[in-house]
mmCIF file of C-alpha atoms and ligand atoms in Angstrom:
data_model
loop_
_atom_site.group_PDB
_atom_site.id
_atom_site.type_symbol
_atom_site.label_atom_id
_atom_site.label_comp_id
_atom_site.label_asym_id
_atom_site.label_seq_id
_atom_site.Cartn_x
_atom_site.Cartn_y
_atom_site.Cartn_z
ATOM 1 C CA MET A 494 75.701 130.980 87.262
ATOM 2 C CA LYS A 495 74.758 131.309 83.577
ATOM 3 C CA HIS A 496 72.218 128.613 82.883
ATOM 4 C CA ASP A 497 72.678 126.274 79.925
ATOM 5 C CA CYS A 498 76.322 127.268 79.567
ATOM 6 C CA LEU A 499 79.208 124.835 79.940
ATOM 7 C CA ALA A 500 82.881 125.504 79.328
ATOM 8 C CA ILE A 501 85.729 122.996 79.200
ATOM 9 C CA THR A 502 89.213 124.460 79.526
ATOM 10 C CA ASP A 503 92.783 123.172 79.299
ATOM 11 C CA ALA A 504 91.784 120.336 76.943
ATOM 12 C CA ARG A 505 93.557 118.585 74.095
ATOM 13 C CA LEU A 506 90.825 119.267 71.510
ATOM 14 C CA LEU A 507 90.202 116.982 68.539
ATOM 15 C CA THR A 508 88.110 119.528 66.629
ATOM 16 C CA MET A 509 87.769 117.735 63.255
ATOM 17 C CA ALA A 510 87.559 121.243 61.764
ATOM 18 C CA GLY A 511 87.913 121.341 57.989
ATOM 19 C CA ARG A 512 86.823 119.082 55.186
ATOM 20 C CA ARG A 513 83.936 116.692 55.737
ATOM 21 C CA PRO A 514 83.801 113.849 55.111
ATOM 22 C CA ARG A 515 87.472 112.942 55.503
ATOM 23 C CA ARG A 516 88.931 110.592 52.892
ATOM 24 C CA GLY A 517 92.270 109.015 51.996
ATOM 25 C CA MET A 518 95.223 110.703 53.685
ATOM 26 C CA GLY A 519 92.821 113.287 55.135
ATOM 27 C CA MET A 520 91.408 110.600 57.419
ATOM 28 C CA GLY A 521 94.372 111.087 59.725
ATOM 29 C CA ASP A 522 93.534 114.771 60.315
ATOM 30 C CA LEU A 523 91.908 115.331 63.702
ATOM 31 C CA GLY A 524 92.176 119.147 63.633
ATOM 32 C CA ILE A 525 94.057 119.060 66.927
ATOM 33 C CA ILE A 526 94.326 122.074 69.222
ATOM 34 C CA PRO A 527 96.932 120.857 71.744
ATOM 35 C CA ARG A 528 95.680 123.164 74.545
ATOM 36 C CA GLY A 529 92.371 124.940 74.293
ATOM 37 C CA GLY A 530 88.821 125.382 75.417
ATOM 38 C CA VAL A 531 85.247 125.109 74.240
ATOM 39 C CA LEU A 532 82.147 127.011 75.324
ATOM 40 C CA ILE A 533 78.682 125.524 74.822
ATOM 41 C CA ARG A 534 75.495 127.548 75.203
ATOM 42 C CA ASP A 535 71.930 126.210 74.842
ATOM 43 C CA GLY A 536 73.267 122.924 73.510
ATOM 44 C CA ARG A 537 75.420 124.449 70.762
ATOM 45 C CA ILE A 538 79.139 125.136 70.599
ATOM 46 C CA VAL A 539 79.636 128.897 70.483
ATOM 47 C CA THR A 540 83.393 129.341 70.837
ATOM 48 C CA VAL A 541 86.516 127.228 70.464
ATOM 49 C CA TRP A 542 89.824 128.808 71.437
ATOM 50 C CA ARG A 543 93.506 128.030 71.817
ATOM 51 C CA ALA A 544 95.162 128.448 75.213
ATOM 52 C CA GLU A 545 97.494 131.079 73.784
ATOM 53 C CA GLU A 546 94.543 133.192 72.604
ATOM 54 C CA GLU A 547 92.263 135.266 74.776
ATOM 55 C CA GLY A 548 89.246 133.059 75.468
ATOM 56 C CA PRO A 549 85.679 134.185 76.173
ATOM 57 C CA ASP A 550 84.565 135.661 79.485
ATOM 58 C CA LEU A 551 83.721 132.647 81.666
ATOM 59 C CA GLU A 552 82.438 134.624 84.623
ATOM 60 C CA GLY A 553 79.466 132.685 86.016
ATOM 61 C CA VAL A 554 79.858 129.793 83.502
ATOM 62 C CA TYR A 555 80.037 126.237 84.854
ATOM 63 C CA THR A 556 83.612 125.370 83.879
ATOM 64 C CA VAL A 557 85.370 122.015 83.849
ATOM 65 C CA ASP A 558 89.170 121.934 83.856
ATOM 66 C CA ALA A 559 90.165 119.007 81.607
ATOM 67 C CA ARG A 560 93.750 119.110 82.952
ATOM 68 C CA GLY A 561 95.107 118.269 79.503
ATOM 69 C CA ALA A 562 92.719 115.384 78.808
ATOM 70 C CA VAL A 563 91.428 114.743 75.287
ATOM 71 C CA VAL A 564 88.080 116.332 74.428
ATOM 72 C CA MET A 565 86.596 115.085 71.172
ATOM 73 C CA PRO A 566 83.248 114.840 69.358
ATOM 74 C CA ALA A 567 80.899 112.147 70.658
ATOM 75 C CA PHE A 568 80.643 108.985 68.577
ATOM 76 C CA VAL A 569 78.166 108.551 65.757
ATOM 77 C CA ASP A 570 77.141 104.910 65.304
ATOM 78 C CA CYS A 571 75.960 104.734 61.686
ATOM 79 C CA HIS A 572 74.928 101.058 61.470
ATOM 80 C CA THR A 573 72.855 99.319 64.159
ATOM 81 C CA HIS A 574 69.974 96.878 64.329
ATOM 82 C CA ALA A 575 69.035 98.147 67.802
ATOM 83 C CA CYS A 576 65.305 97.442 67.468
ATOM 84 C CA TRP A 577 65.103 93.766 68.398
ATOM 85 C CA CYS A 578 63.723 91.487 71.080
ATOM 86 C CA GLY A 579 63.945 87.810 72.017
ATOM 87 C CA ASP A 580 67.277 86.080 72.205
ATOM 88 C CA ARG A 581 69.467 83.890 70.024
ATOM 89 C CA LEU A 582 71.611 82.364 72.737
ATOM 90 C CA ASP A 583 70.864 78.767 71.695
ATOM 91 C CA GLU A 584 71.898 79.644 68.146
ATOM 92 C CA TRP A 585 75.021 81.327 69.419
ATOM 93 C CA CYS A 586 75.965 78.084 71.157
ATOM 94 C CA ARG A 587 75.381 76.252 67.862
ATOM 95 C CA ARG A 588 77.704 78.709 66.166
ATOM 96 C CA ILE A 589 80.354 78.296 68.851
ATOM 97 C CA ALA A 590 80.107 74.572 68.144
ATOM 98 C CA GLY A 591 80.883 75.267 64.486
ATOM 99 C CA GLU A 592 77.562 75.713 62.658
ATOM 100 C CA PRO A 593 77.935 78.570 60.122
ATOM 101 C CA TYR A 594 75.779 81.736 60.352
ATOM 102 C CA LEU A 595 74.388 81.282 56.827
ATOM 103 C CA GLU A 596 73.416 77.642 57.531
ATOM 104 C CA ILE A 597 71.479 78.717 60.602
ATOM 105 C CA LEU A 598 69.736 81.362 58.465
ATOM 106 C CA ALA A 599 68.976 78.760 55.754
ATOM 107 C CA SER A 600 67.389 76.490 58.365
ATOM 108 C CA GLY A 601 64.916 79.251 59.300
ATOM 109 C CA GLY A 602 66.870 80.629 62.252
ATOM 110 C CA GLY A 603 69.205 83.625 62.509
ATOM 111 C CA ILE A 604 67.569 86.831 61.280
ATOM 112 C CA MET A 605 64.258 84.958 60.797
ATOM 113 C CA SER A 606 64.305 83.904 64.442
ATOM 114 C CA THR A 607 64.421 87.569 65.517
ATOM 115 C CA VAL A 608 61.758 88.365 62.889
ATOM 116 C CA ARG A 609 59.388 85.949 64.646
ATOM 117 C CA SER A 610 60.060 87.580 68.034
ATOM 118 C CA VAL A 611 59.620 91.114 66.696
ATOM 119 C CA ARG A 612 56.393 90.286 64.882
ATOM 120 C CA GLU A 613 54.930 89.194 68.229
ATOM 121 C CA GLU A 614 56.076 92.261 70.161
ATOM 122 C CA LYS A 615 54.103 95.450 70.754
ATOM 123 C CA GLU A 616 55.186 98.677 69.076
ATOM 124 C CA ARG A 617 55.406 100.490 72.408
ATOM 125 C CA THR A 618 57.677 97.817 73.874
ATOM 126 C CA LEU A 619 59.947 97.942 70.829
ATOM 127 C CA ALA A 620 60.214 101.727 71.238
ATOM 128 C CA GLU A 621 61.213 101.273 74.886
ATOM 129 C CA ILE A 622 63.798 98.679 73.906
ATOM 130 C CA VAL A 623 65.377 101.055 71.382
ATOM 131 C CA ALA A 624 65.425 103.853 73.992
ATOM 132 C CA GLU A 625 67.084 101.526 76.498
ATOM 133 C CA HIS A 626 69.724 100.578 73.940
ATOM 134 C CA ALA A 627 70.212 104.282 73.192
ATOM 135 C CA GLY A 628 70.881 104.906 76.884
ATOM 136 C CA ALA A 629 73.484 102.152 76.900
ATOM 137 C CA ALA A 630 75.041 103.563 73.711
ATOM 138 C CA ARG A 631 75.351 106.978 75.343
ATOM 139 C CA SER A 632 77.194 105.493 78.282
ATOM 140 C CA HIS A 633 79.755 104.288 75.693
ATOM 141 C CA GLY A 634 80.012 107.824 74.260
ATOM 142 C CA THR A 635 77.564 107.639 71.350
ATOM 143 C CA CYS A 636 75.282 110.660 70.857
ATOM 144 C CA LEU A 637 73.773 109.775 67.453
ATOM 145 C CA MET A 638 72.755 106.260 66.467
ATOM 146 C CA GLU A 639 71.247 104.905 63.282
ATOM 147 C CA VAL A 640 68.649 102.167 63.894
ATOM 148 C CA LYS A 641 67.471 99.840 61.138
ATOM 149 C CA SER A 642 64.163 98.045 60.833
ATOM 150 C CA GLY A 643 64.473 94.696 59.038
ATOM 151 C CA TYR A 644 63.045 92.256 61.585
ATOM 152 C CA GLY A 645 59.451 92.829 60.426
ATOM 153 C CA LEU A 646 59.616 91.937 56.727
ATOM 154 C CA THR A 647 55.923 92.595 56.052
ATOM 155 C CA LYS A 648 54.248 95.925 55.462
ATOM 156 C CA GLU A 649 52.543 95.720 58.863
ATOM 157 C CA HIS A 650 55.623 94.778 60.853
ATOM 158 C CA GLU A 651 58.161 96.966 59.056
ATOM 159 C CA LEU A 652 55.862 99.938 59.656
ATOM 160 C CA LYS A 653 55.506 98.877 63.290
ATOM 161 C CA MET A 654 59.274 98.779 63.696
ATOM 162 C CA LEU A 655 59.790 102.127 61.991
ATOM 163 C CA ARG A 656 57.072 103.778 64.092
ATOM 164 C CA ALA A 657 58.715 102.300 67.191
ATOM 165 C CA ILE A 658 62.090 103.708 66.128
ATOM 166 C CA LEU A 659 60.458 107.110 65.551
ATOM 167 C CA ALA A 660 58.734 106.942 68.960
ATOM 168 C CA SER A 661 62.061 106.076 70.571
ATOM 169 C CA GLN A 662 63.363 109.482 69.422
ATOM 170 C CA ARG A 663 61.160 111.061 72.097
ATOM 171 C CA MET A 664 62.373 108.681 74.830
ATOM 172 C CA SER A 665 66.065 108.459 73.953
ATOM 173 C CA PRO A 666 68.839 110.510 75.485
ATOM 174 C CA ILE A 667 70.606 110.691 72.097
ATOM 175 C CA GLY A 668 69.687 111.273 68.457
ATOM 176 C CA ILE A 669 68.157 108.343 66.550
ATOM 177 C CA VAL A 670 68.152 108.032 62.738
ATOM 178 C CA PRO A 671 65.795 105.402 61.277
ATOM 179 C CA THR A 672 66.724 103.280 58.251
ATOM 180 C CA ALA A 673 64.248 101.036 56.429
ATOM 181 C CA LEU A 674 66.054 97.700 56.056
ATOM 182 C CA LEU A 675 63.332 96.212 53.883
ATOM 183 C CA GLY A 676 65.574 93.582 52.304
ATOM 184 C CA HIS A 677 67.093 91.956 55.386
ATOM 185 C CA ALA A 678 66.167 88.325 54.677
ATOM 186 C CA ILE A 679 63.889 86.321 52.419
ATOM 187 C CA ASP A 680 60.759 85.092 54.167
ATOM 188 C CA ASN A 681 60.325 81.745 52.415
ATOM 189 C CA ALA A 682 56.911 81.291 54.036
ATOM 190 C CA ALA A 683 55.570 84.357 52.182
ATOM 191 C CA PRO A 684 54.862 83.705 48.478
ATOM 192 C CA GLY A 685 56.087 86.495 46.172
ATOM 193 C CA PHE A 686 58.051 87.997 49.077
ATOM 194 C CA VAL A 687 60.416 90.135 46.982
ATOM 195 C CA GLU A 688 57.597 91.559 44.828
ATOM 196 C CA ARG A 689 55.447 92.265 47.898
ATOM 197 C CA THR A 690 58.331 94.032 49.582
ATOM 198 C CA ILE A 691 58.797 96.268 46.559
ATOM 199 C CA GLU A 692 55.142 96.785 45.658
ATOM 200 C CA GLU A 693 53.465 96.894 49.102
ATOM 201 C CA THR A 694 55.983 97.518 51.866
ATOM 202 C CA LEU A 695 58.189 100.088 50.124
ATOM 203 C CA PRO A 696 55.352 102.481 49.127
ATOM 204 C CA ALA A 697 53.890 102.307 52.657
ATOM 205 C CA VAL A 698 57.300 103.041 54.165
ATOM 206 C CA HIS A 699 57.670 105.927 51.726
ATOM 207 C CA GLU A 700 54.426 107.420 53.079
ATOM 208 C CA LEU A 701 55.722 107.206 56.654
ATOM 209 C CA LEU A 702 59.368 108.165 56.107
ATOM 210 C CA PRO A 703 59.943 109.682 52.665
ATOM 211 C CA GLY A 704 63.527 110.724 53.440
ATOM 212 C CA ALA A 705 64.753 107.550 55.157
ATOM 213 C CA ALA A 706 67.519 105.446 53.668
ATOM 214 C CA VAL A 707 66.428 102.050 52.309
ATOM 215 C CA ASP A 708 68.796 99.154 52.930
ATOM 216 C CA ALA A 709 69.193 95.473 51.973
ATOM 217 C CA PHE A 710 71.360 92.477 52.909
ATOM 218 C CA CYS A 711 72.760 91.125 49.635
ATOM 219 C CA GLU A 712 74.124 87.655 50.346
ATOM 220 C CA GLN A 713 73.714 84.001 49.436
ATOM 221 C CA GLY A 714 70.542 82.866 51.178
ATOM 222 C CA ALA A 715 69.380 86.473 51.628
ATOM 223 C CA TRP A 716 68.772 89.012 48.842
ATOM 224 C CA SER A 717 70.308 88.285 45.418
ATOM 225 C CA VAL A 718 72.087 91.044 43.490
ATOM 226 C CA GLU A 719 69.205 91.149 41.014
ATOM 227 C CA ASP A 720 66.492 91.495 43.654
ATOM 228 C CA THR A 721 68.538 93.944 45.714
ATOM 229 C CA LEU A 722 68.895 96.134 42.630
ATOM 230 C CA LYS A 723 65.156 95.963 41.985
ATOM 231 C CA LEU A 724 64.411 97.081 45.548
ATOM 232 C CA LEU A 725 67.029 99.817 45.690
ATOM 233 C CA ARG A 726 66.160 101.198 42.263
ATOM 234 C CA ALA A 727 62.482 101.333 43.228
ATOM 235 C CA ALA A 728 63.465 103.142 46.443
ATOM 236 C CA GLN A 729 65.570 105.627 44.497
ATOM 237 C CA ARG A 730 62.685 106.313 42.107
ATOM 238 C CA LEU A 731 60.714 107.389 45.194
ATOM 239 C CA GLY A 732 63.594 109.648 46.225
ATOM 240 C CA HIS A 733 65.152 107.514 49.004
ATOM 241 C CA PRO A 734 68.896 107.349 49.578
ATOM 242 C CA VAL A 735 70.060 103.737 49.565
ATOM 243 C CA ARG A 736 72.598 101.692 51.498
ATOM 244 C CA VAL A 737 73.524 98.034 51.238
ATOM 245 C CA HIS A 738 75.043 95.203 53.302
ATOM 246 C CA ALA A 739 77.441 93.578 50.838
ATOM 247 C CA ASP A 740 80.332 91.120 50.823
ATOM 248 C CA GLN A 741 79.814 89.910 54.391
ATOM 249 C CA PHE A 742 80.476 86.270 53.516
ATOM 250 C CA ASN A 743 80.589 86.177 49.704
ATOM 251 C CA SER A 744 81.586 88.675 47.067
ATOM 252 C CA LEU A 745 78.631 88.603 44.673
ATOM 253 C CA GLY A 746 79.257 91.780 42.660
ATOM 254 C CA MET A 747 76.903 93.995 44.703
ATOM 255 C CA LEU A 748 79.647 96.412 45.741
ATOM 256 C CA ARG A 749 80.205 97.704 42.204
ATOM 257 C CA GLU A 750 76.474 97.813 41.508
ATOM 258 C CA ALA A 751 75.949 99.858 44.670
ATOM 259 C CA VAL A 752 78.627 102.339 43.644
ATOM 260 C CA LYS A 753 77.016 102.652 40.188
ATOM 261 C CA LEU A 754 73.674 103.324 41.891
ATOM 262 C CA GLY A 755 75.273 106.100 43.940
ATOM 263 C CA ALA A 756 74.544 104.306 47.229
ATOM 264 C CA LYS A 757 75.360 106.248 50.383
ATOM 265 C CA SER A 758 77.345 103.336 51.788
ATOM 266 C CA VAL A 759 78.398 99.750 51.323
ATOM 267 C CA ASP A 760 78.588 98.063 54.720
ATOM 268 C CA HIS A 761 80.485 94.900 55.840
ATOM 269 C CA LEU A 762 83.137 94.319 53.116
ATOM 270 C CA GLU A 763 84.751 91.330 54.871
ATOM 271 C CA ALA A 764 84.790 89.301 51.625
ATOM 272 C CA SER A 765 85.466 92.148 49.178
ATOM 273 C CA THR A 766 88.213 91.715 46.623
ATOM 274 C CA PRO A 767 91.131 94.194 46.691
ATOM 275 C CA GLU A 768 90.028 95.509 43.286
ATOM 276 C CA ASP A 769 86.483 96.124 44.509
ATOM 277 C CA LEU A 770 87.719 97.967 47.604
ATOM 278 C CA GLU A 771 89.830 100.231 45.397
ATOM 279 C CA TYR A 772 86.843 100.795 43.111
ATOM 280 C CA LEU A 773 84.731 101.766 46.138
ATOM 281 C CA ALA A 774 87.475 104.090 47.366
ATOM 282 C CA GLN A 775 87.295 106.083 44.160
ATOM 283 C CA SER A 776 83.608 106.854 44.616
ATOM 284 C CA ASP A 777 81.517 109.047 46.913
ATOM 285 C CA THR A 778 80.054 105.930 48.549
ATOM 286 C CA PHE A 779 81.224 105.380 52.130
ATOM 287 C CA ALA A 780 82.920 102.118 53.082
ATOM 288 C CA VAL A 781 81.483 101.027 56.448
ATOM 289 C CA GLY A 782 83.466 98.451 58.428
ATOM 290 C CA LEU A 783 81.717 96.423 61.140
ATOM 291 C CA PRO A 784 84.562 94.844 63.091
ATOM 292 C CA TYR A 785 82.426 93.154 65.757
ATOM 293 C CA CYS A 786 81.467 90.529 63.168
ATOM 294 C CA GLY A 787 85.017 89.200 62.886
ATOM 295 C CA LEU A 788 85.249 89.078 66.680
ATOM 296 C CA HIS A 789 81.853 87.573 67.449
ATOM 297 C CA MET A 790 81.855 85.145 64.505
ATOM 298 C CA ALA A 791 85.367 84.244 65.644
ATOM 299 C CA ASP A 792 86.309 83.643 62.015
ATOM 300 C CA GLY A 793 89.038 86.271 61.779
ATOM 301 C CA ARG A 794 87.397 87.897 58.754
ATOM 302 C CA TYR A 795 87.617 91.702 58.800
ATOM 303 C CA ALA A 796 87.211 94.399 56.159
ATOM 304 C CA ASP A 797 90.524 95.610 54.738
ATOM 305 C CA LEU A 798 89.848 99.281 55.466
ATOM 306 C CA ARG A 799 93.559 100.104 55.122
ATOM 307 C CA ARG A 800 93.256 99.413 51.412
ATOM 308 C CA VAL A 801 90.235 101.730 51.133
ATOM 309 C CA VAL A 802 92.014 104.594 52.906
ATOM 310 C CA ASP A 803 95.205 104.100 50.894
ATOM 311 C CA ALA A 804 93.155 104.234 47.698
ATOM 312 C CA GLY A 805 91.599 107.554 48.780
ATOM 313 C CA GLY A 806 88.255 106.366 50.132
ATOM 314 C CA ALA A 807 85.989 107.643 52.920
ATOM 315 C CA VAL A 808 85.643 105.113 55.742
ATOM 316 C CA CYS A 809 83.270 104.720 58.694
ATOM 317 C CA ILE A 810 83.147 102.094 61.414
ATOM 318 C CA ALA A 811 80.047 101.110 63.370
ATOM 319 C CA SER A 812 78.928 98.730 66.088
ATOM 320 C CA ASN A 813 76.367 96.859 63.918
ATOM 321 C CA PHE A 814 74.647 96.105 67.251
ATOM 322 C CA ASN A 815 72.334 93.070 66.762
ATOM 323 C CA PRO A 816 71.618 89.734 68.457
ATOM 324 C CA GLY A 817 73.270 87.600 65.772
ATOM 325 C CA SER A 818 76.600 88.970 64.640
ATOM 326 C CA ALA A 819 77.469 91.910 66.905
ATOM 327 C CA PRO A 820 76.087 92.041 70.449
ATOM 328 C CA SER A 821 77.778 95.261 71.606
ATOM 329 C CA LEU A 822 77.115 99.005 71.466
ATOM 330 C CA SER A 823 80.640 100.025 72.420
ATOM 331 C CA MET A 824 82.256 102.297 69.844
ATOM 332 C CA PRO A 825 85.546 102.412 71.806
ATOM 333 C CA LEU A 826 85.857 98.648 71.386
ATOM 334 C CA ALA A 827 84.897 98.925 67.694
ATOM 335 C CA ILE A 828 87.770 101.418 67.342
ATOM 336 C CA ALA A 829 90.146 99.060 69.152
ATOM 337 C CA LEU A 830 89.194 96.231 66.769
ATOM 338 C CA ALA A 831 89.342 98.390 63.618
ATOM 339 C CA VAL A 832 92.903 99.382 64.488
ATOM 340 C CA ARG A 833 94.026 95.830 65.198
ATOM 341 C CA PHE A 834 92.212 94.001 62.394
ATOM 342 C CA CYS A 835 91.056 96.460 59.697
ATOM 343 C CA GLY A 836 94.377 98.290 59.430
ATOM 344 C CA LEU A 837 93.248 101.775 60.490
ATOM 345 C CA THR A 838 95.530 104.016 62.525
ATOM 346 C CA PRO A 839 94.069 105.279 65.820
ATOM 347 C CA LYS A 840 93.517 108.718 64.246
ATOM 348 C CA GLU A 841 91.738 107.259 61.209
ATOM 349 C CA ALA A 842 89.551 105.091 63.416
ATOM 350 C CA ILE A 843 88.477 108.167 65.420
ATOM 351 C CA VAL A 844 87.517 109.975 62.202
ATOM 352 C CA ALA A 845 85.666 106.829 61.082
ATOM 353 C CA ALA A 846 83.650 106.878 64.315
ATOM 354 C CA THR A 847 82.787 110.595 64.455
ATOM 355 C CA ILE A 848 82.786 113.089 61.587
ATOM 356 C CA ASN A 849 82.525 110.584 58.731
ATOM 357 C CA PRO A 850 79.479 108.693 60.040
ATOM 358 C CA ALA A 851 77.821 112.053 60.855
ATOM 359 C CA SER A 852 78.231 112.959 57.176
ATOM 360 C CA LEU A 853 76.972 109.558 56.078
ATOM 361 C CA LEU A 854 73.824 110.084 58.150
ATOM 362 C CA GLY A 855 73.449 113.579 56.676
ATOM 363 C CA ASP A 856 73.943 115.375 59.993
ATOM 364 C CA ASP A 857 76.648 118.009 59.608
ATOM 365 C CA SER A 858 75.833 119.468 63.030
ATOM 366 C CA ARG A 859 77.628 116.503 64.656
ATOM 367 C CA GLY A 860 81.055 114.970 64.586
ATOM 368 C CA ALA A 861 83.101 118.152 65.010
ATOM 369 C CA ILE A 862 83.937 120.696 67.711
ATOM 370 C CA VAL A 863 83.335 123.897 65.781
ATOM 371 C CA PRO A 864 81.082 126.907 66.407
ATOM 372 C CA GLY A 865 77.486 126.045 65.543
ATOM 373 C CA ALA A 866 77.875 122.305 66.064
ATOM 374 C CA ARG A 867 75.856 120.450 68.686
ATOM 375 C CA GLY A 868 77.469 120.250 72.090
ATOM 376 C CA ASP A 869 78.008 116.473 71.922
ATOM 377 C CA LEU A 870 81.457 115.848 73.375
ATOM 378 C CA LEU A 871 83.526 113.280 75.185
ATOM 379 C CA MET A 872 86.234 113.912 77.712
ATOM 380 C CA LEU A 873 88.609 110.971 77.780
ATOM 381 C CA ARG A 874 90.498 109.807 80.864
ATOM 382 C CA SER A 875 93.717 110.117 78.866
ATOM 383 C CA THR A 876 95.726 113.025 77.483
ATOM 384 C CA ASP A 877 96.522 110.930 74.391
ATOM 385 C CA GLU A 878 93.748 109.877 71.974
ATOM 386 C CA ARG A 879 95.663 106.735 71.032
ATOM 387 C CA ASP A 880 94.542 105.336 74.397
ATOM 388 C CA LEU A 881 91.039 105.021 72.914
ATOM 389 C CA ALA A 882 92.321 102.388 70.511
ATOM 390 C CA HIS A 883 94.891 100.935 72.873
ATOM 391 C CA ALA A 884 92.450 99.997 75.644
ATOM 392 C CA ILE A 885 90.572 96.724 75.112
ATOM 393 C CA GLY A 886 87.135 96.544 76.691
ATOM 394 C CA ASP A 887 88.114 99.260 79.153
ATOM 395 C CA ASP A 888 86.214 102.450 79.910
ATOM 396 C CA PRO A 889 88.309 105.221 78.344
ATOM 397 C CA ILE A 890 85.638 107.948 78.698
ATOM 398 C CA ARG A 891 85.553 110.178 81.764
ATOM 399 C CA THR A 892 82.569 112.341 80.805
ATOM 400 C CA VAL A 893 79.891 112.362 78.114
ATOM 401 C CA VAL A 894 78.394 115.748 77.216
ATOM 402 C CA ALA A 895 75.173 115.384 75.184
ATOM 403 C CA GLY A 896 73.510 118.521 73.853
ATOM 404 C CA GLY A 897 75.658 120.625 76.178
ATOM 405 C CA ARG A 898 74.740 118.689 79.325
ATOM 406 C CA MET A 899 77.109 116.530 81.312
ATOM 407 C CA MET A 900 75.539 113.111 81.527
ATOM 408 C CA PRO A 901 75.586 110.332 84.065
ATOM 409 C CA ARG A 902 77.482 107.394 82.563
ATOM 410 C CA ARG A 903 74.499 105.037 82.882
ATOM 411 C CA ALA A 904 71.027 105.999 81.662
HETATM 412 O O1 NIG B 209 74.780 93.280 59.546
HETATM 413 N N1 NIG B 209 73.983 90.446 58.070
HETATM 414 C C1 NIG B 209 72.943 91.019 58.155
HETATM 415 N N2 NIG B 209 72.491 91.754 59.197
HETATM 416 C C2 NIG B 209 73.187 91.837 60.450
HETATM 417 C C3 NIG B 209 72.980 90.619 61.292
HETATM 418 C C4 NIG B 209 71.585 90.586 61.808
HETATM 419 C C5 NIG B 209 71.250 89.375 62.612
HETATM 420 O O2 NIG B 209 71.966 88.356 62.572
HETATM 421 O O3 NIG B 209 70.217 89.463 63.267
HETATM 422 C C6 NIG B 209 74.623 92.206 60.190
HETATM 423 O O4 NIG B 209 75.569 91.540 60.566
#
């Protein structure tokens, strides 16, 4: 048996070969090989072939017969807040009873409640929590996950979170990409909070993670457009890529400002105007939809991603995993929601959960089944990829292959 070799034969391959990222009409292109195989050696894809072609010599290679099932790139979850502790179950019950998310935040709860819990937690424990979440994400088919800080909100605690996220890379069964969410909320108990974030926390974060994206939550009761711009411009001067949470509840004008800044992504978009979505679509900034919010907030507010695709934009979807607005790591369910409520087709939603978020996170070795790419694959139970979007809360994945190794479904 050839060690560190794995072949999958007789598969319906969604290769995603070709242009990356996908945008507009191109978002429906899955690069399908209706019958084919893939050979992975030492964690990397070495050959992809069609059934009608002569494939590689598989003598001695551990080979799985997919029997026509879909084999596709593993998911890339490009927006999570997976470094958190404590719980917000009492607040959730208040929300179920009708109290709005932003009112809970204004009363010192919400994000600030998790900030208090995280400030009290040890770095090592936070790292273990992220690794545990990463294991759960893998069981849902995710092999690369972005994790934001943002529940520290001081130099000391943001650095602690980011070091914990970095440490989790060594404990996690999947790839972890840290993002410095320095502008997640306003700590009203800290005088000069915005200035301190920009003048103290940002430079310290730059020392630790000079290449990390810097992010902010621009919203009424969180960061204003003016302060968000100050933070993101300062981050850009230090060479950081920037992202922003915008238009979750209110359209404040941040979307256009983010595009003008050249932000990597604008995330949320539930309250965006049609004109702003079309403006975003004409830029190189990704539109990131987070459909768990509409479900968990039970307010029926979802990003109109159909409009972005129709206007030629590049779209991603993500779990947004966090204790307040999106308590799930399941990308299959995010796909199911994006198709029902954000207007994506099943094909577009698959692109938005694989190759496009890999490009957003700057990792072109993921999100496609092409020679040279990482051997991060999923074998579905179905022979038709539309079943991924059709199933609701089901388990559509038969096998997860991470770095060329077939994985147990639970970490
Ligand atoms: O993207 N809205 C801002 N941040 C998260 C929620 C975080 C929380 O409530 O703890 C979001 O939905």
